[in-house]
Coordinates of C-alpha atoms and ligand atoms in Angstrom, one line a residue:
Chain C
M1 CA -177.6 -76.0 183.0
L2 CA -179.4 -75.9 179.7
L3 CA -179.6 -72.1 179.2
K4 CA -176.5 -70.2 180.2
D5 CA -177.1 -66.8 179.0
V6 CA -179.6 -64.4 177.5
E7 CA -178.6 -61.4 175.5
L8 CA -180.9 -58.5 174.8
T9 CA -180.8 -57.6 171.2
Y10 CA -183.7 -55.1 170.7
V11 CA -185.8 -53.0 172.9
S12 CA -188.5 -50.4 171.9
P13 CA -191.7 -49.0 173.3
C14 CA -194.9 -51.0 172.9
L15 CA -196.9 -49.6 170.1
A16 CA -200.2 -49.5 171.9
D17 CA -198.7 -48.6 175.3
P18 CA -195.6 -46.4 175.2
Q19 CA -195.4 -46.7 179.0
K20 CA -194.3 -50.3 178.4
I21 CA -191.6 -51.9 176.3
R22 CA -191.2 -54.9 174.0
L23 CA -188.0 -56.7 173.4
K24 CA -186.1 -59.4 171.7
A25 CA -183.3 -61.5 173.1
R26 CA -181.0 -64.2 171.9
L27 CA -180.6 -67.4 173.9
S28 CA -177.1 -68.9 174.2
D29 CA -178.5 -72.4 173.9
D30 CA -181.2 -74.2 172.0
I31 CA -184.2 -74.8 174.4
S32 CA -186.5 -76.7 172.1
E33 CA -186.2 -79.9 174.1
V34 CA -187.6 -78.3 177.3
M35 CA -190.6 -76.7 175.6
P36 CA -193.0 -79.7 176.0
Y37 CA -192.0 -79.8 179.7
L38 CA -192.7 -76.1 180.0
N39 CA -196.0 -76.7 178.4
S40 CA -196.8 -79.1 181.3
V41 CA -195.6 -76.9 184.1
V42 CA -196.6 -73.4 183.0
K43 CA -200.3 -72.6 183.5
G44 CA -202.1 -71.3 180.4
A45 CA -199.2 -71.8 178.0
I46 CA -199.8 -71.9 174.3
Y47 CA -197.5 -74.4 172.7
N48 CA -196.8 -75.1 169.1
H49 CA -194.7 -78.2 168.8
H50 CA -194.2 -77.9 165.1
A51 CA -192.9 -74.4 165.0
P52 CA -191.7 -74.9 167.8
N53 CA -192.6 -72.0 170.1
I54 CA -194.4 -71.5 173.4
S55 CA -196.1 -68.4 174.8
F56 CA -197.3 -67.6 178.2
H57 CA -198.0 -64.7 180.6
K58 CA -196.0 -63.6 183.5
E59 CA -198.6 -61.3 185.1
F60 CA -199.3 -58.7 182.4
R61 CA -196.3 -59.5 180.3
L62 CA -196.4 -61.9 177.4
I63 CA -193.4 -64.1 176.7
T64 CA -192.8 -66.1 173.6
L65 CA -189.9 -68.6 173.5
Y66 CA -188.4 -69.9 170.3
P67 CA -185.5 -72.4 170.1
T68 CA -182.7 -69.7 170.4
E69 CA -184.7 -66.5 170.7
M70 CA -187.4 -64.9 172.8
T71 CA -189.7 -61.9 172.8
M72 CA -191.4 -60.1 175.6
I73 CA -194.3 -57.6 175.3
K74 CA -195.5 -55.2 177.9
A75 CA -192.5 -55.2 180.3
L76 CA -192.4 -52.1 182.5
N77 CA -188.8 -51.1 181.7
T78 CA -185.5 -52.9 181.1
T79 CA -184.9 -53.5 184.8
D80 CA -188.3 -55.2 184.9
A81 CA -187.5 -57.1 181.7
W82 CA -184.1 -58.3 183.1
Q83 CA -185.7 -59.5 186.2
V84 CA -188.3 -61.5 184.3
I85 CA -185.5 -62.9 182.1
E86 CA -183.7 -64.1 185.3
W87 CA -186.9 -65.7 186.4
L88 CA -187.3 -67.3 183.0
K89 CA -183.7 -68.6 183.0
E90 CA -184.4 -70.3 186.3
L91 CA -187.7 -71.7 185.1
I92 CA -186.2 -73.1 182.0
N93 CA -183.2 -74.6 183.8
K94 CA -185.2 -76.0 186.7
T95 CA -187.7 -77.6 184.4
H96 CA -184.9 -79.1 182.4
E97 CA -183.2 -80.4 185.5
K98 CA -186.5 -82.1 186.7
K99 CA -187.4 -83.4 183.2
D100 CA -187.5 -87.0 184.4
E101 CA -190.2 -86.1 187.0
I102 CA -192.4 -84.2 184.5
E103 CA -194.8 -85.7 182.0
P104 CA -194.2 -83.7 178.8
S105 CA -197.2 -82.4 177.0
Y106 CA -197.2 -82.1 173.2
E107 CA -200.8 -80.8 173.2
R108 CA -200.7 -78.2 170.5
K109 CA -202.5 -75.5 172.3
R110 CA -204.6 -74.8 175.3
R111 CA -207.8 -72.7 175.2
P112 CA -207.1 -69.3 176.6
H113 CA -209.5 -67.8 179.1
P114 CA -211.9 -65.0 177.9
L115 CA -210.3 -62.6 180.3
Q116 CA -206.9 -63.5 178.8
L117 CA -208.4 -62.5 175.4
Y118 CA -209.8 -59.3 176.8
T119 CA -206.4 -58.2 178.1
W120 CA -205.2 -57.9 174.5
L121 CA -208.2 -56.3 173.1
P122 CA -208.1 -52.5 172.6
A123 CA -210.6 -51.9 175.5
T124 CA -212.1 -48.9 173.6
N125 CA -215.6 -50.3 173.7
C126 CA -216.1 -48.7 170.3
R127 CA -218.9 -51.1 169.4
E128 CA -217.8 -51.4 165.8
C129 CA -217.9 -55.2 166.1
G130 CA -221.6 -54.9 167.0
E131 CA -221.1 -55.8 170.7
L132 CA -221.7 -53.4 173.6
S133 CA -218.2 -53.8 175.1
C134 CA -214.8 -55.4 174.5
I135 CA -215.6 -57.8 177.4
A136 CA -218.7 -59.0 175.6
F137 CA -216.7 -59.4 172.4
A138 CA -214.1 -61.5 174.3
V139 CA -216.7 -63.8 175.7
L140 CA -218.3 -64.3 172.2
L141 CA -214.8 -64.7 170.7
F142 CA -214.1 -67.4 173.2
S143 CA -217.3 -69.3 172.3
G144 CA -216.7 -69.0 168.6
Q145 CA -219.6 -66.7 168.0
Q146 CA -217.4 -63.7 167.0
K147 CA -214.5 -63.3 164.7
L148 CA -211.3 -61.4 165.5
E149 CA -211.5 -59.6 162.2
R150 CA -214.6 -57.8 163.4
C151 CA -212.5 -55.8 165.9
K152 CA -211.5 -52.9 163.6
P153 CA -209.1 -51.0 165.9
L154 CA -207.1 -54.2 166.3
F155 CA -206.2 -54.1 162.7
T156 CA -204.5 -50.7 162.8
E157 CA -200.7 -50.3 163.3
K158 CA -201.1 -49.2 166.9
Y159 CA -202.3 -52.6 168.0
R160 CA -200.1 -54.8 165.7
E161 CA -198.5 -56.6 168.6
H162 CA -201.9 -57.2 170.3
K163 CA -203.3 -58.5 167.1
E164 CA -200.5 -61.0 166.7
V165 CA -201.0 -62.2 170.2
L166 CA -204.7 -62.5 169.8
M167 CA -204.4 -64.3 166.5
E168 CA -202.2 -66.8 168.1
M169 CA -204.7 -67.3 170.9
A170 CA -207.7 -67.3 168.5
S171 CA -206.3 -70.0 166.4
V172 CA -207.2 -72.5 169.1
L173 CA -210.7 -71.2 169.4
G174 CA -212.4 -72.4 166.3
G175 CA -213.7 -69.4 164.4
G176 CA -210.1 -68.4 163.6
E177 CA -208.5 -71.4 161.9
D178 CA -208.0 -69.7 158.7
I179 CA -205.7 -67.1 160.3
R180 CA -202.0 -67.8 160.0
I181 CA -199.4 -66.8 162.6
H182 CA -197.2 -64.0 161.6
Y183 CA -194.3 -64.1 164.0
Chain O
M1 CA -145.7 -48.7 205.1
S2 CA -148.9 -47.0 206.3
I3 CA -151.9 -48.4 208.1
Y4 CA -155.5 -47.4 207.1
F5 CA -158.0 -47.3 210.0
D6 CA -160.6 -45.0 208.5
N7 CA -162.8 -47.6 206.8
A8 CA -165.9 -46.0 208.5
A9 CA -165.3 -43.0 206.2
T10 CA -164.6 -45.0 203.1
S11 CA -163.1 -48.5 202.7
F12 CA -159.6 -48.8 201.4
P13 CA -158.1 -50.7 199.7
K14 CA -160.8 -52.0 197.4
P15 CA -160.7 -55.6 196.1
E16 CA -158.7 -55.8 192.9
E17 CA -161.8 -57.1 191.1
V18 CA -163.5 -53.8 191.7
C19 CA -160.7 -51.8 190.1
E20 CA -160.7 -54.3 187.2
A21 CA -164.4 -54.1 186.6
M22 CA -164.3 -50.3 186.4
L23 CA -161.3 -50.4 184.1
Q24 CA -163.0 -53.0 181.9
Y25 CA -166.2 -51.0 181.7
Q26 CA -164.4 -47.8 180.8
R27 CA -162.1 -49.5 178.3
E28 CA -164.3 -52.0 176.6
L29 CA -167.9 -50.9 177.1
G30 CA -167.8 -47.2 177.9
V31 CA -171.2 -46.5 176.4
S32 CA -174.4 -45.3 178.1
S33 CA -177.1 -47.8 179.1
G34 CA -180.6 -47.4 177.8
R35 CA -182.7 -48.8 175.1
G36 CA -183.6 -48.1 171.6
A37 CA -179.9 -48.2 170.9
Y38 CA -177.4 -50.9 170.0
K39 CA -176.4 -54.2 171.6
K40 CA -173.5 -52.7 173.5
A41 CA -175.8 -50.2 175.3
L42 CA -178.1 -53.1 176.1
E43 CA -175.1 -55.0 177.5
V44 CA -174.4 -52.0 179.8
D45 CA -178.0 -52.1 180.8
G46 CA -177.6 -55.7 181.7
M47 CA -174.5 -54.9 183.8
V48 CA -176.5 -52.3 185.8
F49 CA -179.2 -54.9 186.3
K50 CA -176.6 -57.5 187.5
T51 CA -175.4 -55.0 190.2
R52 CA -179.0 -54.4 191.3
S53 CA -179.8 -58.1 191.5
L54 CA -176.5 -58.9 193.4
L55 CA -177.6 -56.3 195.9
G56 CA -181.0 -57.9 196.1
R57 CA -179.3 -61.2 196.9
L58 CA -177.1 -59.5 199.6
F59 CA -180.1 -57.8 201.3
N60 CA -182.7 -60.5 200.6
I61 CA -184.7 -58.1 198.3
K62 CA -186.8 -60.3 196.0
D63 CA -187.8 -57.6 193.6
A64 CA -184.6 -55.9 192.4
T65 CA -186.6 -53.2 190.6
R66 CA -187.3 -51.8 194.1
I67 CA -183.6 -50.9 194.5
I68 CA -183.0 -47.3 193.4
F69 CA -179.4 -46.3 192.6
T70 CA -178.3 -43.0 194.0
S71 CA -174.9 -41.2 194.3
N72 CA -174.5 -42.1 198.0
V73 CA -176.6 -42.8 201.2
T74 CA -177.0 -39.0 201.7
E75 CA -179.0 -38.8 198.5
S76 CA -180.9 -42.0 199.5
L77 CA -181.8 -40.5 202.8
N78 CA -182.8 -37.2 201.3
L79 CA -185.0 -39.0 198.8
A80 CA -186.7 -41.1 201.5
L81 CA -187.3 -38.2 203.9
K82 CA -188.2 -35.5 201.5
G83 CA -190.2 -37.9 199.4
L84 CA -192.3 -39.1 202.3
I85 CA -192.8 -36.4 204.9
E86 CA -195.7 -34.2 204.5
S87 CA -196.8 -31.1 206.3
G88 CA -197.3 -31.6 210.0
D89 CA -196.0 -35.2 210.1
H90 CA -194.4 -36.7 213.2
V91 CA -191.1 -38.4 212.9
I92 CA -189.0 -40.4 215.4
T93 CA -185.3 -40.6 215.3
T94 CA -182.3 -40.9 217.7
H95 CA -179.5 -38.7 219.0
M96 CA -176.9 -40.9 217.3
E97 CA -177.9 -40.0 213.7
H98 CA -175.5 -38.7 211.1
N99 CA -176.0 -35.2 209.6
A100 CA -177.2 -37.0 206.5
V101 CA -180.4 -37.7 208.6
W102 CA -180.3 -34.6 210.9
R103 CA -179.9 -31.9 208.3
P104 CA -182.8 -33.0 206.0
L105 CA -184.9 -33.4 209.1
K106 CA -184.1 -29.9 210.2
V107 CA -185.0 -28.5 206.8
L108 CA -188.3 -30.4 207.0
E109 CA -188.9 -29.0 210.4
E110 CA -188.6 -25.5 209.0
E111 CA -190.3 -26.0 205.7
R112 CA -193.0 -28.6 206.4
G113 CA -193.6 -28.2 210.1
L114 CA -192.4 -31.7 210.9
K115 CA -192.6 -32.6 214.6
L116 CA -189.6 -34.5 215.8
T117 CA -189.2 -36.9 218.7
V118 CA -185.5 -37.8 219.4
L119 CA -184.8 -41.0 221.4
S120 CA -181.8 -40.8 223.7
C121 CA -178.9 -43.1 223.6
P122 CA -177.0 -42.5 226.9
E123 CA -173.3 -43.1 226.6
G124 CA -173.7 -44.3 223.1
E125 CA -175.6 -47.4 224.0
K126 CA -178.5 -48.4 221.8
F127 CA -181.9 -46.7 222.4
N128 CA -184.5 -48.4 224.6
P129 CA -187.1 -50.2 222.3
G130 CA -189.7 -49.4 225.0
D131 CA -189.0 -45.7 224.4
L132 CA -189.7 -46.2 220.7
E133 CA -192.9 -47.9 221.3
K134 CA -194.1 -45.2 223.7
A135 CA -193.1 -42.4 221.2
I136 CA -195.2 -43.7 218.4
S137 CA -198.5 -41.9 218.0
P138 CA -201.2 -41.9 215.4
E139 CA -199.5 -38.9 213.7
T140 CA -196.2 -40.7 213.4
R141 CA -195.3 -41.0 209.7
L142 CA -191.8 -42.4 210.0
V143 CA -189.1 -43.8 212.2
V144 CA -185.6 -43.2 211.0
V145 CA -182.6 -44.7 212.7
N146 CA -179.1 -45.8 211.8
H147 CA -178.4 -49.6 211.7
A148 CA -175.1 -48.9 213.3
S149 CA -173.7 -45.6 214.6
N150 CA -170.7 -44.1 212.7
V151 CA -169.3 -42.8 216.0
T152 CA -169.5 -45.8 218.4
G153 CA -170.5 -48.6 216.0
T154 CA -173.5 -49.3 218.3
L155 CA -176.1 -51.6 216.5
M156 CA -179.8 -50.7 216.4
P157 CA -181.9 -52.8 218.7
K158 CA -183.3 -55.8 216.8
E159 CA -186.8 -55.2 218.1
A160 CA -187.2 -51.8 216.2
G161 CA -188.6 -53.3 213.0
G162 CA -191.2 -55.5 214.8
I163 CA -192.4 -52.5 216.9
C164 CA -192.8 -50.3 213.8
R165 CA -194.5 -53.0 211.8
E166 CA -196.9 -53.7 214.6
K167 CA -197.8 -50.0 214.9
G168 CA -198.0 -49.7 211.1
V169 CA -195.3 -47.0 210.9
P170 CA -192.7 -47.2 208.1
L171 CA -189.1 -47.7 209.2
L172 CA -186.2 -46.0 207.4
V173 CA -182.8 -47.5 208.2
D174 CA -179.5 -45.8 207.5
A175 CA -177.3 -48.8 206.8
A176 CA -174.2 -46.7 205.8
Q177 CA -172.1 -48.5 208.5
T178 CA -173.6 -52.0 208.1
A179 CA -174.1 -52.8 204.5
G180 CA -171.5 -55.3 203.4
V181 CA -170.2 -55.9 206.9
Y182 CA -173.2 -57.0 208.9
P183 CA -176.1 -59.3 207.8
I184 CA -179.0 -57.3 206.4
D185 CA -182.2 -59.1 205.5
V186 CA -185.0 -56.6 204.8
E187 CA -187.7 -59.2 205.6
E188 CA -186.2 -60.1 208.9
L189 CA -185.3 -56.5 209.9
K190 CA -188.8 -55.5 208.7
V191 CA -187.5 -52.3 207.1
D192 CA -189.6 -50.4 204.6
L193 CA -186.8 -48.1 203.4
L194 CA -183.1 -49.2 203.4
A195 CA -180.6 -46.6 202.6
F196 CA -177.0 -47.6 201.8
T197 CA -173.8 -46.3 200.4
G198 CA -171.5 -48.1 198.0
H199 CA -168.1 -47.0 199.1
K200 CA -167.9 -48.1 202.7
G201 CA -168.5 -51.7 203.8
L202 CA -169.8 -52.6 200.4
L203 CA -166.3 -52.1 199.1
G204 CA -167.4 -50.3 195.9
P205 CA -166.3 -46.9 194.5
T206 CA -167.4 -43.5 195.8
G207 CA -170.4 -42.0 194.0
T208 CA -172.5 -45.1 194.4
G209 CA -175.4 -45.9 196.8
G210 CA -179.0 -46.9 196.8
L211 CA -182.4 -47.0 198.5
Y212 CA -184.6 -50.0 198.8
I213 CA -188.3 -49.1 198.7
A214 CA -190.7 -51.7 200.1
P215 CA -193.9 -52.4 198.3
G216 CA -196.6 -50.1 199.5
I217 CA -194.3 -47.2 200.1
D218 CA -194.6 -44.3 197.6
L219 CA -192.1 -41.5 197.5
K220 CA -192.1 -38.2 195.6
P221 CA -189.0 -38.2 193.4
L222 CA -186.2 -35.8 194.2
K223 CA -185.5 -35.1 190.5
E224 CA -187.0 -35.5 187.1
G225 CA -185.3 -36.0 183.8
G226 CA -184.3 -38.4 181.2
T227 CA -184.6 -42.1 181.9
G228 CA -183.2 -43.8 178.8
G229 CA -186.7 -44.9 177.9
E230 CA -190.3 -43.7 177.7
S231 CA -189.1 -40.5 176.3
I232 CA -192.5 -39.8 174.8
L233 CA -194.0 -39.2 178.2
E234 CA -194.0 -35.7 179.5
R235 CA -194.0 -36.9 183.1
Q236 CA -191.5 -39.1 184.8
P237 CA -192.5 -42.7 184.4
D238 CA -194.4 -44.3 187.3
H239 CA -192.5 -47.6 187.3
L240 CA -189.6 -48.4 189.5
P241 CA -186.7 -47.9 189.3
D242 CA -187.0 -45.4 186.4
K243 CA -189.3 -43.2 188.5
Y244 CA -186.4 -42.2 190.7
E245 CA -183.4 -42.6 188.4
A246 CA -183.4 -39.5 186.2
G247 CA -180.1 -38.7 184.4
T248 CA -177.2 -40.8 183.2
P249 CA -176.2 -43.2 186.0
N250 CA -172.7 -43.6 187.4
L251 CA -172.0 -46.5 185.1
V252 CA -168.3 -46.9 185.9
G253 CA -169.2 -46.8 189.6
L254 CA -172.0 -49.4 189.2
A255 CA -169.6 -51.7 187.3
G256 CA -167.3 -51.5 190.3
L257 CA -170.1 -51.9 192.9
G258 CA -171.3 -55.0 191.1
A259 CA -167.9 -56.6 191.3
A260 CA -167.6 -55.5 195.0
V261 CA -170.9 -57.1 196.0
R262 CA -169.9 -60.3 194.1
Y263 CA -166.7 -60.3 196.1
I264 CA -168.6 -60.0 199.4
L265 CA -171.0 -62.8 198.4
D266 CA -168.1 -65.0 197.4
R267 CA -166.1 -64.3 200.5
G268 CA -169.2 -64.8 202.6
L269 CA -170.8 -62.1 204.7
E270 CA -170.5 -64.3 207.8
N271 CA -166.8 -64.6 207.3
I272 CA -166.4 -60.8 206.9
R273 CA -168.5 -60.2 210.0
R274 CA -166.5 -62.8 212.0
H275 CA -163.2 -61.2 211.0
E276 CA -164.4 -57.7 212.0
R277 CA -166.0 -58.9 215.2
E278 CA -162.8 -60.6 216.2
L279 CA -160.8 -57.5 215.5
T280 CA -163.3 -55.4 217.5
Q281 CA -163.2 -57.8 220.4
R282 CA -159.4 -57.6 220.3
A283 CA -159.5 -53.8 220.4
L284 CA -162.1 -53.8 223.2
E285 CA -159.6 -56.0 225.2
T286 CA -156.4 -54.2 224.5
F287 CA -157.4 -50.5 224.3
P288 CA -158.2 -50.4 228.1
Q289 CA -154.6 -51.3 228.7
V290 CA -153.6 -47.9 227.3
P291 CA -153.2 -45.5 230.2
A292 CA -155.9 -42.8 230.4
L293 CA -157.8 -44.1 227.4
T294 CA -161.6 -43.7 227.5
L295 CA -163.5 -45.9 225.2
Y296 CA -167.1 -45.1 224.2
G297 CA -170.0 -47.3 223.4
P298 CA -171.0 -50.9 224.2
S299 CA -168.4 -53.1 225.8
S300 CA -169.3 -56.2 223.7
A301 CA -168.3 -56.8 220.1
E302 CA -171.6 -58.5 219.5
E303 CA -173.4 -55.2 219.9
R304 CA -171.4 -53.1 217.5
V305 CA -169.7 -53.0 214.1
A306 CA -166.0 -52.4 213.8
V307 CA -166.1 -48.7 214.6
L308 CA -164.5 -47.5 217.8
S309 CA -164.3 -44.0 219.3
F310 CA -162.0 -43.0 222.2
N311 CA -160.1 -40.2 223.8
L312 CA -156.6 -40.3 225.2
G313 CA -156.5 -38.4 228.5
G314 CA -157.0 -34.7 227.9
L315 CA -155.3 -34.7 224.5
P316 CA -157.3 -33.1 221.7
P317 CA -158.4 -35.9 219.2
E318 CA -156.8 -33.9 216.3
E319 CA -153.5 -34.0 218.1
V320 CA -153.7 -37.8 218.6
S321 CA -154.6 -38.4 215.0
Y322 CA -151.8 -36.0 213.9
V323 CA -149.1 -37.9 215.9
L324 CA -150.4 -41.3 214.8
D325 CA -150.1 -40.1 211.2
E326 CA -146.8 -38.3 211.4
A327 CA -144.9 -40.6 213.7
Y328 CA -146.5 -44.0 213.0
H329 CA -148.2 -43.7 209.6
I330 CA -151.5 -44.7 211.0
M331 CA -154.6 -43.1 209.5
V332 CA -157.5 -42.5 211.9
R333 CA -160.1 -39.8 212.1
A334 CA -160.6 -37.1 214.7
G335 CA -163.6 -34.8 215.4
L336 CA -167.4 -35.0 215.5
H337 CA -167.7 -37.4 212.6
C338 CA -170.7 -35.5 211.2
A339 CA -172.9 -36.5 214.2
P340 CA -172.8 -33.6 216.6
K341 CA -175.8 -34.8 218.7
A342 CA -174.1 -38.2 219.3
H343 CA -171.4 -36.4 221.2
R344 CA -174.0 -35.1 223.6
C345 CA -174.7 -38.6 224.6
L346 CA -171.0 -39.3 225.0
G347 CA -170.2 -36.0 226.7
T348 CA -167.7 -35.2 224.0
V349 CA -169.4 -32.3 222.3
D350 CA -166.6 -29.9 223.1
R351 CA -163.8 -31.9 221.4
G352 CA -165.1 -35.0 219.7
T353 CA -163.3 -38.3 219.6
V354 CA -160.6 -40.2 217.9
R355 CA -162.3 -42.8 215.7
I356 CA -161.0 -46.0 214.1
G357 CA -163.0 -47.8 211.5
L358 CA -161.7 -51.4 211.0
G359 CA -162.1 -53.1 207.7
I360 CA -161.8 -56.6 206.2
F361 CA -158.2 -56.0 205.1
N362 CA -157.0 -54.9 208.6
T363 CA -155.1 -57.5 210.7
E364 CA -154.5 -58.2 214.3
E365 CA -150.8 -57.1 213.9
E366 CA -151.9 -53.7 212.7
L367 CA -154.2 -53.4 215.7
E368 CA -151.3 -54.4 218.0
Y369 CA -149.1 -51.7 216.4
L370 CA -151.8 -49.1 217.0
T371 CA -152.1 -50.1 220.7
K372 CA -148.4 -49.9 221.1
A373 CA -148.4 -46.4 219.4
L374 CA -151.2 -45.2 221.7
K375 CA -149.4 -46.4 224.8
E376 CA -146.3 -44.5 223.7
I377 CA -148.3 -41.4 223.0
A378 CA -150.0 -41.7 226.4
V379 CA -146.7 -42.0 228.2
Q380 CA -145.2 -39.0 226.4
A381 CA -148.3 -36.9 227.0
K382 CA -147.9 -37.5 230.7
S383 CA -144.3 -36.5 230.9
Ligands
LIG1 C1 -174.3 -43.5 209.6 C2 -173.9 -42.7 208.4 N1 -174.9 -42.1 207.6 C3 -174.6 -41.4 206.5 C4 -173.3 -41.3 206.1 C5 -173.0 -40.5 204.8 O1 -172.5 -41.3 203.8 P1 -172.2 -40.7 202.3 O2 -171.2 -39.6 202.5 O3 -171.7 -41.9 201.6 O4 -173.5 -40.3 201.8 C6 -172.2 -41.9 206.8 C7 -170.8 -41.7 206.4 O5 -170.2 -40.7 206.2 C8 -172.6 -42.6 207.9 O6 -171.6 -43.2 208.7

């Protein structure tokens, strides 16, 4: 077993959605070596081999794994979070166990789907970016015809977490290469 | 030395691990769960989750957030019944139910005009699944039955879940007498609401219990209040389990319950069931050797959990239990066992029964000793 234990260290409400929570946890063991394998088996994962870190969704929750830490955004409550952590532990340990059967992927990133981008936009349809709706903005962002910075609400404190997630995603899309990651 | 045969009321003794976990929580953790606090509080939160997820494993509940903690099965049943039943609904139940089902149903009859159909269980046998099928109408909102009777140990017919599922009626099962001693798989049983108590077969402390709520079932909460999170909301949060868990939970109890379920999983539920079935079989064979003893309920150990009711000639049950306690140091229960309607099926309304509830720590020798004591009492009563 690679990862024996996960310890929650910080929990607070999501800034943009106080109905949900965000959290940090400490991993008892270094999971760096399993990341390229997770990158192969988890659909839609975004992997940065040099950091290293890997992010992916579990339904509406966003998980980011670091060597000995993890974060989760938009969990429903701590029970929900613990349940996802249990699932994650199993995913990590099973993937590690089956390492020899999996082709690791060092691919830096995968292109996120426009709808994945949309999930993290404010969904205010404020039109400040010049588009009619957030969906339209997401599609244009995806095709490199819009820039994340044009979304004004995103750069307010309320959407800080969303902005960070989107920046990470946008950095694969062209259009946003100049943006550094702030985790 | 005394012998404890009242495990149907509450199990005793508890595994040492249970006592240790409670002591350890109280001595070394002792803080309240909930977030926005410090690591120790999050550790307690993790302990509560562990208990939830162990129960999930025991009952084959994949999503542990759908297990709500309560203070006992009485609260779980109240939450399920009062949270679901609306004005004019039709509900089906049986004569063998505990007052924890009866009394809330009676209140709902008065307050919400609930219409009740009660299935009969002649002589404490299980109800006829065909009767259940016939009783279901388009107005039926719920079927509520015990998984095993606390008077006769009679198990619910296995077909019940399938019938309810087919007719699209939710099934609420009172598993007070089966949780921890008889296999429960919510998928296989096809239950929509499973109510259980922590202090009987589950071997946990009193003041613990729970309710499993299947996806698609929405209940109105019994209470509102603090949830350790989402304090900014004026309304109770919508997500499970917080929606139904207002107030500081019974943390010391949940620490014990977690250890208890772990003990059951380690020992193996099949092994626990086998031990109790063998003891029950033994009792079913030897009790009839006692002169004038009338045993109630099914004659096969397969069809019951380790709860047996009987009467000894014309002796009042209280007198039998008194003599067993005074002269033999054997603890049994006498009376109606909170299920007055069940005694109508048995023909014992006027006096009740003597009840023994066997547990995993009981032995064949203890049972022999009880049989011997009963024989002596029977002989003395005659003379
Ligand atoms: C079948 C049944 N239902 C409900 C209850 C009530 O249990 P509790 O007192 O733990 O709520 C009991 C036990 O007393 C029982 O045997």
